[in-house]
CSV table of C-alpha atoms in Angstrom, one decimal:
chain,number,residue,atom,x,y,z
A,260,MET,CA,7.9,7.7,1.7
A,261,GLN,CA,9.1,9.1,-1.8
A,262,ALA,CA,8.1,5.6,-3.0
A,263,ALA,CA,4.7,5.8,-1.6
A,264,ILE,CA,4.2,9.1,-3.2
A,265,ARG,CA,5.4,7.8,-6.7
A,266,VAL,CA,3.3,4.9,-6.7
A,267,ASN,CA,0.4,7.0,-5.8
A,268,ALA,CA,1.2,9.5,-8.5
A,269,GLU,CA,1.8,6.7,-11.2
A,270,THR,CA,-1.6,5.0,-10.0
A,271,GLN,CA,-3.4,8.2,-10.4
A,272,ALA,CA,-2.0,8.5,-13.9
A,273,LYS,CA,-2.7,5.2,-15.2
A,274,LEU,CA,-6.3,5.2,-14.0
A,275,GLY,CA,-6.8,9.0,-14.8
A,276,ARG,CA,-8.3,9.5,-11.4
A,277,MET,CA,-6.3,12.7,-10.0
A,278,VAL,CA,-9.3,13.4,-7.3
A,279,VAL,CA,-8.8,10.5,-5.3
A,280,SER,CA,-5.5,9.3,-3.4
A,281,GLU,CA,-3.6,6.8,-1.3
A,282,THR,CA,-5.9,4.2,0.5
A,283,ALA,CA,-9.1,5.4,-1.4
A,284,LEU,CA,-7.6,5.4,-4.7
A,285,PHE,CA,-6.3,1.7,-4.2
A,286,LYS,CA,-9.6,0.3,-2.6
A,287,GLU,CA,-11.4,1.7,-5.8
A,288,ALA,CA,-8.7,0.3,-8.2
A,289,PHE,CA,-8.9,-3.1,-7.0
A,290,SER,CA,-12.5,-3.1,-6.2
A,291,LEU,CA,-14.3,-6.4,-7.4
A,292,SER,CA,-17.1,-4.2,-8.5
A,293,ARG,CA,-17.6,-3.4,-12.3
A,294,PRO,CA,-15.5,-0.7,-13.4
A,295,LYS,CA,-17.3,2.7,-14.4
A,296,GLU,CA,-16.8,5.0,-16.8
A,297,ASP,CA,-15.2,7.6,-14.3
A,298,SER,CA,-13.7,4.9,-12.1
A,299,PRO,CA,-11.5,2.0,-14.1
A,300,ARG,CA,-10.2,-1.2,-12.2
A,301,PHE,CA,-6.9,-3.0,-12.2
A,302,ARG,CA,-7.3,-6.7,-12.8
A,303,LEU,CA,-4.5,-9.1,-11.5
A,304,MET,CA,-6.1,-12.1,-13.2
A,305,GLU,CA,-9.2,-13.0,-15.1
A,306,ASP,CA,-12.4,-13.2,-13.3
A,307,ASP,CA,-12.9,-16.8,-12.9
A,308,GLY,CA,-15.6,-16.9,-10.3
A,309,SER,CA,-12.5,-18.4,-7.9
A,310,ARG,CA,-11.8,-17.5,-4.0
A,311,THR,CA,-8.3,-16.8,-5.8
A,312,TYR,CA,-9.5,-14.1,-7.8
A,313,GLU,CA,-11.3,-12.4,-4.7
A,314,ASN,CA,-8.3,-12.8,-2.4
A,315,LEU,CA,-5.9,-11.5,-4.9
A,316,HIS,CA,-7.8,-8.3,-5.0
A,317,ARG,CA,-8.4,-8.0,-1.3
A,318,GLY,CA,-4.8,-8.6,-0.8
A,319,ALA,CA,-3.7,-5.6,-3.0
A,320,ARG,CA,-6.2,-3.3,-1.3
A,321,ALA,CA,-4.9,-4.3,2.2
A,322,PHE,CA,-1.1,-3.9,1.1
A,323,ALA,CA,-2.1,-0.4,-0.1
A,324,GLU,CA,-3.7,0.5,3.1
A,325,GLY,CA,-0.6,-0.7,5.2
A,326,LEU,CA,1.4,1.3,2.7
A,327,TYR,CA,-0.1,4.4,3.2
A,328,ALA,CA,-0.8,4.0,7.1
A,329,GLY,CA,2.8,3.1,7.6
A,330,SER,CA,4.5,5.6,5.5
A,331,ALA,CA,2.3,8.5,7.5
A,332,ILE,CA,3.6,7.4,10.8
A,333,PRO,CA,7.0,9.2,10.6
A,334,ALA,CA,5.8,11.7,8.1
A,335,CYS,CA,3.4,13.6,10.4
A,336,THR,CA,5.9,14.2,13.1
A,337,CYS,CA,9.0,16.4,14.1
A,338,PRO,CA,12.5,15.3,13.3
A,339,THR,CA,13.0,14.3,16.8
A,340,ALA,CA,9.8,12.1,16.8
A,341,VAL,CA,10.8,10.7,13.4
A,342,ALA,CA,13.9,9.1,15.1
A,343,TRP,CA,11.9,7.7,17.9
A,344,SER,CA,8.8,6.4,16.2
A,345,SER,CA,11.2,4.8,13.3
A,346,SER,CA,12.8,2.9,15.9
A,347,ARG,CA,9.6,2.0,17.8
A,348,TRP,CA,7.6,1.1,14.5
A,349,CYS,CA,10.3,-1.4,13.4
A,350,SER,CA,10.0,-4.0,16.0
A,351,SER,CA,12.9,-6.2,16.4
A,352,ARG,CA,10.8,-9.3,16.1
A,353,HIS,CA,10.7,-8.5,12.3
A,354,SER,CA,14.5,-8.0,12.1
A,355,ALA,CA,14.0,-4.5,10.6
A,356,SER,CA,17.0,-2.1,9.8
A,357,TRP,CA,16.4,1.5,9.6
A,358,PRO,CA,19.6,3.3,9.3
A,359,ALA,CA,20.1,6.6,11.5
A,360,GLY,CA,19.2,9.5,9.4
A,361,SER,CA,17.4,7.7,6.7
A,362,THR,CA,14.1,9.0,5.6
A,363,GLY,CA,13.2,6.0,3.4
A,364,LEU,CA,11.2,2.8,4.4
A,365,PRO,CA,13.0,0.2,6.6
A,366,SER,CA,14.6,-2.9,5.0
A,367,TRP,CA,12.9,-5.8,6.1
A,368,SER,CA,14.5,-9.4,6.6
A,369,HIS,CA,12.2,-12.3,5.7
A,370,LYS,CA,14.1,-14.7,8.0
A,371,ASN,CA,11.6,-14.2,11.1
A,372,PHE,CA,8.6,-14.5,8.8
A,373,GLY,CA,7.3,-18.0,8.7
């Protein structure tokens, strides 16, 4: 959760956008629309008109949405529910490990992604 907070703060500072945060911030930052004076954009590559350009930015927006949706699950509950939701949220199918008492994000193994 601390990592998500830090990424949000660094992005707000980089873009100079303190009034928008989390998913909305990244949707704006990686939007394919042209930058505006009060709403700059991040670009992962030159706009060459390809689908790759569109897909990279769509992926960045989707990643941010997942990051903030996932980090909010344990954060909005009481400590007992955190332990329960943490174990439920981390499916054994994805070989996630979440040490008892940990408040960080799970450590994912790539062996089952394929």
